[in-house]
PDB file of C-alpha atoms in Angstrom:
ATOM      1  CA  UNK A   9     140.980  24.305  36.445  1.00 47.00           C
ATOM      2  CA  UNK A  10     139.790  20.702  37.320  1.00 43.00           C
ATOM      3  CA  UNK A  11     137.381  20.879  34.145  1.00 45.00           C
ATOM      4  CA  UNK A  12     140.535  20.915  31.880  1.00 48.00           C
ATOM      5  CA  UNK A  13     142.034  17.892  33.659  1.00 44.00           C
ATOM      6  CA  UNK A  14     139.046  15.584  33.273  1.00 41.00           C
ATOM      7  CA  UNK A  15     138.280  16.528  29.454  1.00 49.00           C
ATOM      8  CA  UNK A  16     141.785  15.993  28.528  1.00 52.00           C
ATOM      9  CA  UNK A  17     141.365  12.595  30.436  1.00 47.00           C
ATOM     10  CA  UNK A  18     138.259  11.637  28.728  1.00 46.00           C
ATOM     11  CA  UNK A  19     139.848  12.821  25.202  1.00 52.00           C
ATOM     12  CA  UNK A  20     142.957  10.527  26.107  1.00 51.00           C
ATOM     13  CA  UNK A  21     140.565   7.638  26.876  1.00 42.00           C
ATOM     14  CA  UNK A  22     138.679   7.987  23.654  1.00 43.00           C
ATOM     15  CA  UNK A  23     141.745   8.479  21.674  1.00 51.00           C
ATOM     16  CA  UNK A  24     142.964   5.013  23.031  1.00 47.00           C
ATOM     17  CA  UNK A  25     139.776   2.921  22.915  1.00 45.00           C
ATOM     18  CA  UNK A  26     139.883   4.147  19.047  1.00 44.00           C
ATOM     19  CA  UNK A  27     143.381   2.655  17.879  1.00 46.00           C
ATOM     20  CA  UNK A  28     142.330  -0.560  19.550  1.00 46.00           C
ATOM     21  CA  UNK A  29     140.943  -4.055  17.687  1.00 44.00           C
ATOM     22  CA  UNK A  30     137.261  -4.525  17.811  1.00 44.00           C
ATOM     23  CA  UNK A  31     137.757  -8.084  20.053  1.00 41.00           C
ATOM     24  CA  UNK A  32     139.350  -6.183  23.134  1.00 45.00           C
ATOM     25  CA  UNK A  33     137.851  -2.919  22.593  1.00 45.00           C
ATOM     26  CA  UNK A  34     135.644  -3.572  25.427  1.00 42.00           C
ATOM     27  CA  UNK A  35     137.396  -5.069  27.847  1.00 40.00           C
ATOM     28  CA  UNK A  36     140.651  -2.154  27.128  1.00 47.00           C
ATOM     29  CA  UNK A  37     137.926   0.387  26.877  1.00 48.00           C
ATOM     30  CA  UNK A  38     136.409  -0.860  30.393  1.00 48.00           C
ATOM     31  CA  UNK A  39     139.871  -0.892  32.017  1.00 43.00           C
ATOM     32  CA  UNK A  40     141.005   2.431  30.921  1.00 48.00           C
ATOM     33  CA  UNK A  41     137.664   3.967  31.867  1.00 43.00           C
ATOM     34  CA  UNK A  42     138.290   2.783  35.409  1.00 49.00           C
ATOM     35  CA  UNK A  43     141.727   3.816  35.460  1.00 52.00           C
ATOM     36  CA  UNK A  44     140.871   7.492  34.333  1.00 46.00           C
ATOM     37  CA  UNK A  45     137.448   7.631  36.930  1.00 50.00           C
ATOM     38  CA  UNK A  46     140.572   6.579  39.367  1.00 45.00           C
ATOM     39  CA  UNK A  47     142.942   9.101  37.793  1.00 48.00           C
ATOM     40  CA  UNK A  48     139.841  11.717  37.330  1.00 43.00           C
ATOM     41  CA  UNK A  49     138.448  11.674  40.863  1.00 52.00           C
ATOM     42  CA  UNK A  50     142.484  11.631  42.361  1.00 45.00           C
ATOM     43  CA  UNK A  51     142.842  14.710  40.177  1.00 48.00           C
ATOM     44  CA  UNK A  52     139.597  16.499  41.020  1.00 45.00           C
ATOM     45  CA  UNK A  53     140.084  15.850  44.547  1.00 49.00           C
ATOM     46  CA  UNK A  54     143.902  17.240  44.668  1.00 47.00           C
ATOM     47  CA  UNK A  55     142.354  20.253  42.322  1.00 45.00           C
ATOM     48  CA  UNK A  56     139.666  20.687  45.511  1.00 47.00           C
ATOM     49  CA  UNK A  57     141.400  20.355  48.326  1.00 43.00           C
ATOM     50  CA  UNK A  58     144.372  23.090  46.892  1.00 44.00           C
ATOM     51  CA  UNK A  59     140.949  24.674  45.911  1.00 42.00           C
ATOM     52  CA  UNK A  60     140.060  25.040  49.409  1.00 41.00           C
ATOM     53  CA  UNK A  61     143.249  25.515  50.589  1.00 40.00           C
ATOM     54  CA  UNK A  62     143.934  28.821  48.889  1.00 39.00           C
ATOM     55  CA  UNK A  63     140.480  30.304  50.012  1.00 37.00           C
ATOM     56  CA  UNK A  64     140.872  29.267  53.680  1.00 37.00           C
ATOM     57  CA  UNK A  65     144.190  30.958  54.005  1.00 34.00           C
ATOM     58  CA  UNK A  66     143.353  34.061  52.474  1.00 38.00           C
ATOM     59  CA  UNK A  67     141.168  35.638  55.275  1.00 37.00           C
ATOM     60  CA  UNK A  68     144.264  34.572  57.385  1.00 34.00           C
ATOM     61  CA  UNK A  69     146.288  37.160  55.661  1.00 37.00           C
ATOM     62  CA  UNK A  70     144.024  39.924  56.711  1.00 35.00           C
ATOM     63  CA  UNK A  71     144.341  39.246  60.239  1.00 33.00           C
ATOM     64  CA  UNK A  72     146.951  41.129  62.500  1.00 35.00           C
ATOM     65  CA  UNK A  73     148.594  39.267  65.208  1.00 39.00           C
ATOM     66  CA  UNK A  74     150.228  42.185  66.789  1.00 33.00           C
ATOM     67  CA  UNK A  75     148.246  44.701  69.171  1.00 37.00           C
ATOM     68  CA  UNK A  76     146.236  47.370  67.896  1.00 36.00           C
ATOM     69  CA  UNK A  77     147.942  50.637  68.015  1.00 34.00           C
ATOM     70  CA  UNK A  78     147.315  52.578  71.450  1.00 43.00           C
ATOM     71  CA  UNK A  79     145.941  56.185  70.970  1.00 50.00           C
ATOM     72  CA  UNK A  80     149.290  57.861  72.274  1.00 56.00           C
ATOM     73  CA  UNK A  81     151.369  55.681  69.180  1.00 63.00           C
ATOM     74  CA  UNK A  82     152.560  58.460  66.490  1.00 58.00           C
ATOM     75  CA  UNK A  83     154.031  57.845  63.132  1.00 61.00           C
ATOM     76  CA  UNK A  84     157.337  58.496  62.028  1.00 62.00           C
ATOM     77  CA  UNK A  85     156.658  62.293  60.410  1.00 46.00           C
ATOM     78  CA  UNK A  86     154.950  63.659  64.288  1.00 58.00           C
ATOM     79  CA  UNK A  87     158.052  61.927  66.042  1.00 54.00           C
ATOM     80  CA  UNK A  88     160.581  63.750  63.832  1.00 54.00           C
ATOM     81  CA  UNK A  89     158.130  66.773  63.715  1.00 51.00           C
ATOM     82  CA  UNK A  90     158.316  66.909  67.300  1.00 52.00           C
ATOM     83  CA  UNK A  91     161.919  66.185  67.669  1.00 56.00           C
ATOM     84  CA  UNK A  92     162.661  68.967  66.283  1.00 53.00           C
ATOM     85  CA  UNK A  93     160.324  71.365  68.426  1.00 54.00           C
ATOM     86  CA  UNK A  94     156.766  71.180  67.068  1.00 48.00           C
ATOM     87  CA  UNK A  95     153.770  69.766  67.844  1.00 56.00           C
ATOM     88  CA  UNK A  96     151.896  66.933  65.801  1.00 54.00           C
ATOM     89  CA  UNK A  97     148.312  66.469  65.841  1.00 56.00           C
ATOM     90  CA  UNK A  98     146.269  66.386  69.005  1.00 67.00           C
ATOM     91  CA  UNK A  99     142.996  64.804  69.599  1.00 73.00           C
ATOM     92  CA  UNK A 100     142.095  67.818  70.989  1.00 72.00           C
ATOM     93  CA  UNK A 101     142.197  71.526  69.366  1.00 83.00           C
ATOM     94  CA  UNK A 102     145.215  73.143  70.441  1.00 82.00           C
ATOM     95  CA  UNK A 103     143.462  76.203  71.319  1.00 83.00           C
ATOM     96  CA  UNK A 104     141.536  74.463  73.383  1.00 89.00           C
ATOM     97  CA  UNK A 105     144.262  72.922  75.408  1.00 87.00           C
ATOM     98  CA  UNK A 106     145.713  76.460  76.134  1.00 90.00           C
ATOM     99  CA  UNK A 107     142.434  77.738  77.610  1.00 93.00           C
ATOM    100  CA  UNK A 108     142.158  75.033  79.654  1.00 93.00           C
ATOM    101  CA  UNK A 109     146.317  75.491  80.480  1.00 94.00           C
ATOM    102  CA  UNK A 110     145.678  79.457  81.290  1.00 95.00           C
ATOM    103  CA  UNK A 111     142.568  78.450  83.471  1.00 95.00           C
ATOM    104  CA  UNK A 112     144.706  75.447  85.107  1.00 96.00           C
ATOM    105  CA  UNK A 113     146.888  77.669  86.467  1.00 96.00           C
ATOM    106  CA  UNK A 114     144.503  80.619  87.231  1.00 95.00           C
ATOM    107  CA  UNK A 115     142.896  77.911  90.083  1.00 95.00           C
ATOM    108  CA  UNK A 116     146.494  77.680  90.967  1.00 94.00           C
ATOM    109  CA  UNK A 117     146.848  81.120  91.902  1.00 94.00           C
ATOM    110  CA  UNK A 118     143.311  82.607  92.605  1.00 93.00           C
ATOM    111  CA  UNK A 119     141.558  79.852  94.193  1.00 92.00           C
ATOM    112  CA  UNK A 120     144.349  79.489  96.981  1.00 93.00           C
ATOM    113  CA  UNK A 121     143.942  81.140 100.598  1.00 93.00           C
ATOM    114  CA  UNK A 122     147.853  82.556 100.846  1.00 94.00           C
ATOM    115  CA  UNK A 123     146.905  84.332 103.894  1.00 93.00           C
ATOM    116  CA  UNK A 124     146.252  81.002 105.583  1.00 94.00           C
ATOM    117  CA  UNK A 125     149.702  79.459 104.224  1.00 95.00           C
ATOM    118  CA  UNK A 126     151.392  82.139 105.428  1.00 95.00           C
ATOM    119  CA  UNK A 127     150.396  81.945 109.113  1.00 94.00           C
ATOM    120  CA  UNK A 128     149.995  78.201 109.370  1.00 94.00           C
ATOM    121  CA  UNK A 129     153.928  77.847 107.955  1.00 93.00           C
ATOM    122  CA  UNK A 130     155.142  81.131 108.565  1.00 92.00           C
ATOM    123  CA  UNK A 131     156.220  82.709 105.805  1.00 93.00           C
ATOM    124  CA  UNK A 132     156.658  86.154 104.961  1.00 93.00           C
ATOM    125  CA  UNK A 133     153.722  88.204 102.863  1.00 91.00           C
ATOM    126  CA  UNK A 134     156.469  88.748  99.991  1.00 91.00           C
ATOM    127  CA  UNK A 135     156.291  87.808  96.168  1.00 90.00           C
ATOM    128  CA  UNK A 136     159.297  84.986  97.159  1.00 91.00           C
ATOM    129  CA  UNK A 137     156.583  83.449  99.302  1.00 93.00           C
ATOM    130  CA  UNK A 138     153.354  83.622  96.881  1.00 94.00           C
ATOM    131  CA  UNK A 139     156.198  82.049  94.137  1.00 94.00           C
ATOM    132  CA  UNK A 140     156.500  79.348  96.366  1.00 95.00           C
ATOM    133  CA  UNK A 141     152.757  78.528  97.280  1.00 96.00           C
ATOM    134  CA  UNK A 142     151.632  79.143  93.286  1.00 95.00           C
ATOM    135  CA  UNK A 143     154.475  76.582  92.243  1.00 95.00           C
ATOM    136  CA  UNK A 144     153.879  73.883  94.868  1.00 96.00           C
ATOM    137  CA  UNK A 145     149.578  73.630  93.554  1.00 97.00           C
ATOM    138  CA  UNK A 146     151.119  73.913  89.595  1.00 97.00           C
ATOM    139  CA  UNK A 147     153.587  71.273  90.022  1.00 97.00           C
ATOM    140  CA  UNK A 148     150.705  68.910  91.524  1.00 97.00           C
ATOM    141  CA  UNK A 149     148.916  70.475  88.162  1.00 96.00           C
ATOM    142  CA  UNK A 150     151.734  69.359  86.068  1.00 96.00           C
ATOM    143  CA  UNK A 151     151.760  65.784  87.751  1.00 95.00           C
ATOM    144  CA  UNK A 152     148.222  65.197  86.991  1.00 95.00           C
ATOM    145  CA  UNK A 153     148.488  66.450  83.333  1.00 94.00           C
ATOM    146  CA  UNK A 154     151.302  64.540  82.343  1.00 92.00           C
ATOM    147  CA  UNK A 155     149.443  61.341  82.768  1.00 91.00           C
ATOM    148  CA  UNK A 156     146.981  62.249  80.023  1.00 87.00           C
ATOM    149  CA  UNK A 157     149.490  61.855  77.050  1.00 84.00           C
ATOM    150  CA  UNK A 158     150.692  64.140  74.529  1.00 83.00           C
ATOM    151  CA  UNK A 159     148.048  66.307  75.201  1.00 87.00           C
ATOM    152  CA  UNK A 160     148.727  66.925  78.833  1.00 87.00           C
ATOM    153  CA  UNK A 161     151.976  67.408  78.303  1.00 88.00           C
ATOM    154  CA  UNK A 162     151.476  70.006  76.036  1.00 88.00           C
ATOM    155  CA  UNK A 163     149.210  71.771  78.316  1.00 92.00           C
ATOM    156  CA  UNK A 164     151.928  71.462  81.181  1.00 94.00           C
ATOM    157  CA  UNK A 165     153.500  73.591  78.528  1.00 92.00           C
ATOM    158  CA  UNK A 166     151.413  76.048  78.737  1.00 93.00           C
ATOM    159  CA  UNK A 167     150.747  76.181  82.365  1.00 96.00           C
ATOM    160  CA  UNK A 168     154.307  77.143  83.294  1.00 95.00           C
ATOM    161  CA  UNK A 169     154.305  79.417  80.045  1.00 94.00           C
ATOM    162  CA  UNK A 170     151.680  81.237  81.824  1.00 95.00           C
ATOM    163  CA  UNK A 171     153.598  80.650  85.261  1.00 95.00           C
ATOM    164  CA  UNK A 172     156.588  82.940  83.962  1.00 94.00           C
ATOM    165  CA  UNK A 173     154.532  85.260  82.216  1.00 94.00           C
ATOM    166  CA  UNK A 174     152.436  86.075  85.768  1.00 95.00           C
ATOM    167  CA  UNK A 175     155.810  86.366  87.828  1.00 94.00           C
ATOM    168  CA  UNK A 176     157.224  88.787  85.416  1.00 92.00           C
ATOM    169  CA  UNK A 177     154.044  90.837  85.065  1.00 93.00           C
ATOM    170  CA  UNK A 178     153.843  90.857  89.314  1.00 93.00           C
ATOM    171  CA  UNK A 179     157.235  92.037  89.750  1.00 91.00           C
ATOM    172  CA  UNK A 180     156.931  94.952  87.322  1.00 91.00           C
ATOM    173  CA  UNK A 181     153.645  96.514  89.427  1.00 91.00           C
ATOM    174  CA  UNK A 182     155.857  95.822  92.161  1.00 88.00           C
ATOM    175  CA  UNK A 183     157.922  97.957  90.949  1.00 88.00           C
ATOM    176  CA  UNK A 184     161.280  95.868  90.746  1.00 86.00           C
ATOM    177  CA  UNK A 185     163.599  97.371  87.806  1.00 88.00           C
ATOM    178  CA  UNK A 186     164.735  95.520  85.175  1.00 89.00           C
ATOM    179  CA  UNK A 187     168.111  94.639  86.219  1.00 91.00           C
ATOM    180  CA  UNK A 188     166.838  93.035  89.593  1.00 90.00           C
ATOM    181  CA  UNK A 189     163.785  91.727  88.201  1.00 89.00           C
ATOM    182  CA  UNK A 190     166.518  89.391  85.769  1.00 90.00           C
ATOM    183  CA  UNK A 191     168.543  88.409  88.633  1.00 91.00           C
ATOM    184  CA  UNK A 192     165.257  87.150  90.284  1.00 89.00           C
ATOM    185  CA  UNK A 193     163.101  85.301  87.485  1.00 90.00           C
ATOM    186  CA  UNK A 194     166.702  83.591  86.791  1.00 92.00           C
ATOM    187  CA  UNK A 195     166.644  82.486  90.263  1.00 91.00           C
ATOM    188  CA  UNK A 196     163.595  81.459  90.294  1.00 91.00           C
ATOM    189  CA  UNK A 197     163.679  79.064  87.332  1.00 92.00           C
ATOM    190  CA  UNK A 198     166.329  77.343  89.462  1.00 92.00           C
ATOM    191  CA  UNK A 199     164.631  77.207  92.348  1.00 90.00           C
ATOM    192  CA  UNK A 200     161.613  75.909  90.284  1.00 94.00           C
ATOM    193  CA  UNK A 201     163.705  72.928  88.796  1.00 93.00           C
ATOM    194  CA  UNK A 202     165.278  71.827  91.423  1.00 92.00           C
ATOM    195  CA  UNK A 203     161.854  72.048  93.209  1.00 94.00           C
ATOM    196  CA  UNK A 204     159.753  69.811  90.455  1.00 94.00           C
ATOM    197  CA  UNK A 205     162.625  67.420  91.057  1.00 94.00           C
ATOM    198  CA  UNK A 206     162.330  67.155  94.436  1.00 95.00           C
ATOM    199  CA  UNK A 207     158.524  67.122  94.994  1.00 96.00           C
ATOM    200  CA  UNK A 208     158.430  64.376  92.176  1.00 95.00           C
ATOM    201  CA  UNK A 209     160.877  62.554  94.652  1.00 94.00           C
ATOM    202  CA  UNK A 210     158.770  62.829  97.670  1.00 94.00           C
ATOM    203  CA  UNK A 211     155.265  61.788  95.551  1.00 93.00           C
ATOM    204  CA  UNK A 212     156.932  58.648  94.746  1.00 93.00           C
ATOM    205  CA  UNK A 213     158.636  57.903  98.207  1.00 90.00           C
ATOM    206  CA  UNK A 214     157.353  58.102 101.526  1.00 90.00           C
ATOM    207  CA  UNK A 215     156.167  61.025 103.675  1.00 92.00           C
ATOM    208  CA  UNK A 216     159.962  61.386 104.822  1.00 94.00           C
ATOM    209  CA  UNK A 217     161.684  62.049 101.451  1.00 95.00           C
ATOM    210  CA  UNK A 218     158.552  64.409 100.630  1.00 95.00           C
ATOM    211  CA  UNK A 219     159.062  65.925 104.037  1.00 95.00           C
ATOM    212  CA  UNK A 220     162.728  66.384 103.417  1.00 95.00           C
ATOM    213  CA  UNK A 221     161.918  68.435  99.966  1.00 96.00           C
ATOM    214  CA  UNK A 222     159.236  70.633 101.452  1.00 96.00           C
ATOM    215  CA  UNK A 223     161.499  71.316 103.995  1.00 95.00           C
ATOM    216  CA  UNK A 224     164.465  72.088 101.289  1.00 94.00           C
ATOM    217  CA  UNK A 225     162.046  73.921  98.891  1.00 94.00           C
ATOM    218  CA  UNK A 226     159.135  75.459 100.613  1.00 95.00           C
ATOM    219  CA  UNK A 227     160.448  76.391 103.896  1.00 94.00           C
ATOM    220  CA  UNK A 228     164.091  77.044 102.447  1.00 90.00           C
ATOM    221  CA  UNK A 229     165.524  74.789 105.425  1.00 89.00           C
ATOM    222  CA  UNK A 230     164.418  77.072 107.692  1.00 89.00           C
ATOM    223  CA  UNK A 231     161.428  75.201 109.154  1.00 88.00           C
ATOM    224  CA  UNK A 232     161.910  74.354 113.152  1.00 86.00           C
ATOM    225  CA  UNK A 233     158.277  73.166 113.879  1.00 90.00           C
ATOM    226  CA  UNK A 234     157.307  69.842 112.776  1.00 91.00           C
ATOM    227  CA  UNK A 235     154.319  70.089 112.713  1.00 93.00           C
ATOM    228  CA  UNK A 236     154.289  72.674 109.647  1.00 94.00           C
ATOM    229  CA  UNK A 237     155.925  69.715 108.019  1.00 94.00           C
ATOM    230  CA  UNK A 238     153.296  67.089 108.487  1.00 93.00           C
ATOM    231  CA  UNK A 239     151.020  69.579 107.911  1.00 94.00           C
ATOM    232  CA  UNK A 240     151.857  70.377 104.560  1.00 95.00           C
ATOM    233  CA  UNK A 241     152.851  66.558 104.237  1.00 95.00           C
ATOM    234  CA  UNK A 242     149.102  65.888 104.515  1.00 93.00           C
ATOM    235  CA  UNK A 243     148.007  68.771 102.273  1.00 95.00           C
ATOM    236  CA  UNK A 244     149.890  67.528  99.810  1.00 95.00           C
ATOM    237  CA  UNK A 245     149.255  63.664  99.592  1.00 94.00           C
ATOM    238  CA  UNK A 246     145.451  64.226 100.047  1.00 93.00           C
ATOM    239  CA  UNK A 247     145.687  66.919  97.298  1.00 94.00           C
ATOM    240  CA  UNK A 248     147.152  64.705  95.077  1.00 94.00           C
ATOM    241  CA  UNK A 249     144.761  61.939  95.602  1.00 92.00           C
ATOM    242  CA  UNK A 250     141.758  64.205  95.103  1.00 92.00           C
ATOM    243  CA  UNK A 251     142.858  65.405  91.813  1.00 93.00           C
ATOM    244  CA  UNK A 252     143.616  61.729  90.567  1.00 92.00           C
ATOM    245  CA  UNK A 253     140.237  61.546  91.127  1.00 91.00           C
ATOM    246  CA  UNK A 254     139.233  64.048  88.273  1.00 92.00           C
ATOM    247  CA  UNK A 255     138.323  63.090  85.191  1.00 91.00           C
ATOM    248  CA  UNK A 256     141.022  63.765  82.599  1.00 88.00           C
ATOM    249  CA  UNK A 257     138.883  65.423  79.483  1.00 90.00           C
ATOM    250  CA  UNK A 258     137.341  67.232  81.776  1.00 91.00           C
ATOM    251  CA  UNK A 259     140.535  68.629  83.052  1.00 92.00           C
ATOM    252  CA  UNK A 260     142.006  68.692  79.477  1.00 91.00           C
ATOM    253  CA  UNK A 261     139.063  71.050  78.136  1.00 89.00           C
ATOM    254  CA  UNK A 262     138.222  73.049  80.976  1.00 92.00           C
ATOM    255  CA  UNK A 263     140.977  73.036  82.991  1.00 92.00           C
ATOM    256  CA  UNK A 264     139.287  73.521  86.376  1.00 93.00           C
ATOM    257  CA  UNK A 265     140.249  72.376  89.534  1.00 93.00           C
ATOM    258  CA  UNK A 266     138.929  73.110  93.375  1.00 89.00           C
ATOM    259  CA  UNK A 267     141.700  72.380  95.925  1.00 93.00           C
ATOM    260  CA  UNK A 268     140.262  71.392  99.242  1.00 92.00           C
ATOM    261  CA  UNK A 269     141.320  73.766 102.608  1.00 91.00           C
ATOM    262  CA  UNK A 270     144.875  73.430 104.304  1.00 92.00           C
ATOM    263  CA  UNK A 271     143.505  72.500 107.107  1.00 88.00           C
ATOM    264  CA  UNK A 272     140.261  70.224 107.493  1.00 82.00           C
ATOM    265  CA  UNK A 273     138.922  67.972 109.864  1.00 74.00           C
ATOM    266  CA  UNK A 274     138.390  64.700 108.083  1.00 69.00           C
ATOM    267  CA  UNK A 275     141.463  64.482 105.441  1.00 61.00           C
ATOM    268  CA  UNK A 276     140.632  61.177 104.319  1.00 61.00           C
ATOM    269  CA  UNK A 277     137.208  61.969 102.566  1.00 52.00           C
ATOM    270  CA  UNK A 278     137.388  62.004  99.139  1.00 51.00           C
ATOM    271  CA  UNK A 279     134.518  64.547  97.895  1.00 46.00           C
ATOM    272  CA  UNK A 280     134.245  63.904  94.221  1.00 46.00           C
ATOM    273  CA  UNK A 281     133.208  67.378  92.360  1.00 48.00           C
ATOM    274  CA  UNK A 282     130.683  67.645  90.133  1.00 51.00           C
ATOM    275  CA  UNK A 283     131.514  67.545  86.031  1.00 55.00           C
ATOM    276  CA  UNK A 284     132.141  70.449  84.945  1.00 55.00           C
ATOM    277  CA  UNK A 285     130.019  71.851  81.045  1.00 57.00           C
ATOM    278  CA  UNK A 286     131.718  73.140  78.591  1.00 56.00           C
ATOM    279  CA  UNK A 287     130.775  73.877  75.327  1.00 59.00           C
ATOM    280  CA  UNK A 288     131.873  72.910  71.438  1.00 58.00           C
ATOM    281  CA  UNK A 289     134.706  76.126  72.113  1.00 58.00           C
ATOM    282  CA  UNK A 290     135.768  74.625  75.007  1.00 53.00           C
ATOM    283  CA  UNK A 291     134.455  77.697  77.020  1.00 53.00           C
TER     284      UNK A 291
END
């Protein structure tokens, strides 16, 4: 762009020396020559600098001042896909994630000594009772899930999914009818609900307000030792801080989890499992 500027000077200059008389054809000729090396090297200069000017600014343009995108961010079409009841893309396989879910709660159910709960707290050996112990270990499940993102919340799906499914199938070998069986899964949900509510409560609070919902929940305010209470105070809150402890994908694509014994004599070690394999199926 400069190059035009400085042969159109130099054309100008020539052009002007040419119309003048031979006796101050020097002297003009020497003038104007300084004038356009003044005007030529103002020019070329201006030309640079907006020159450099347009190529220092452009890698400015690429740069993005606001923070990256965290991985639990969605776009626009999985928030409206989800609003309206389905799930967007995971970073894991969704098969996967149910696996995991079904053997989440399976270490919920099977890996729990209910004999032992029912003689340290005293509660009847009756399906009310197991419902009870099973959802007090999946609702410290569903706690720890629901910190890994969308895809621990929908595995927390899952788990109670497979929750309801077990309680039905249980109370048909029992041998409840139909009619009853109804009346009881409905009053179970609410007692369920009401219990997630509560326990979250207590986990946030301290060992009083989770106290007060065991005691409302679990025991069905009919607890008059307190020392079930603290006892299952402790159980809890040492529970809870031993699964923090787990890693998450681990969790996420296996799903297991060891619960450590009701009663112990050093609560406040923290034994750290080992990593559990799984392979590309998630099995």
């Amino acid at each position: 762009m400069y190059r035009r500027l400085l042969h159109s000077a130099a054309r100008n200059v020539l052009s002007a020396s040419a119309s003048r008389s031979p006796v101050g054809k020097v002297l003009e000729q020497n003038v104007c020559l300084s004038q356009a090396m003044v005007a030529l090297r103002v020019t070329a200069a201006s030309c640079q600098t907006q020159h450099r000017s347009i190529h220092s600014t452009r890698p400015l343009n690429h740069v993005k001042e606001t923070p990256q995108a965290t991985e639990e961010e969605v776009g626009a079409f999985t928030k409206l896909i989800e609003a309206m009841g389905f799930t967007g893309p995971l970073k894991y396989n969704k098969w996967k994630i149910k696996i995991a879910a079904l053997r989440m709660y399976t270490c919920c159910v099977e890996r729990i000594n209910y004999d032992e709960f029912f003689e340290k707290c005293s509660l009847p050996d009756t399906l009310n009772s197991w419902f009870l112990v099973a959802q007090l270990h999946v609702w410290m499940c569903l706690v720890r899930m629901r910190q890994e993102g969308r895809e621990g919340k929908y595995m927390c799906r899952y788990i109670v999914h497979s929750m309801w499914e077990d309680v039905e199938q249980r109370s048909k070998i029992m041998g409840i009818d139909a009619v009853q069986r109804k009346e009881s899964l409905r009053v179970m949900t609410e007692t369920f609900y009401a219990a997630m509510f509560g326990y979250d409560e207590g986990i946030l609070s301290d060992d009083c307000v989770l106290a007060a919902a065991l005691w409302r929940n679990f025991f069905n305010r009919q607890c008059e030792d307190p020392r079930q209470l603290e006892l299952l105070v402790e159980y809890v809150r040492k529970q809870m801080q031993f699964i923090d402890s787990l890693d998450g994908e681990d969790l996420l694509l296996t799903g297991e989890v060891k619960w450590r014994p009701l009663v112990e004599e050093n609560a406040q070690s923290i034994l750290k499992v080992s990593s559990p394999t799984y392979n590309d199926a998630g099995l």
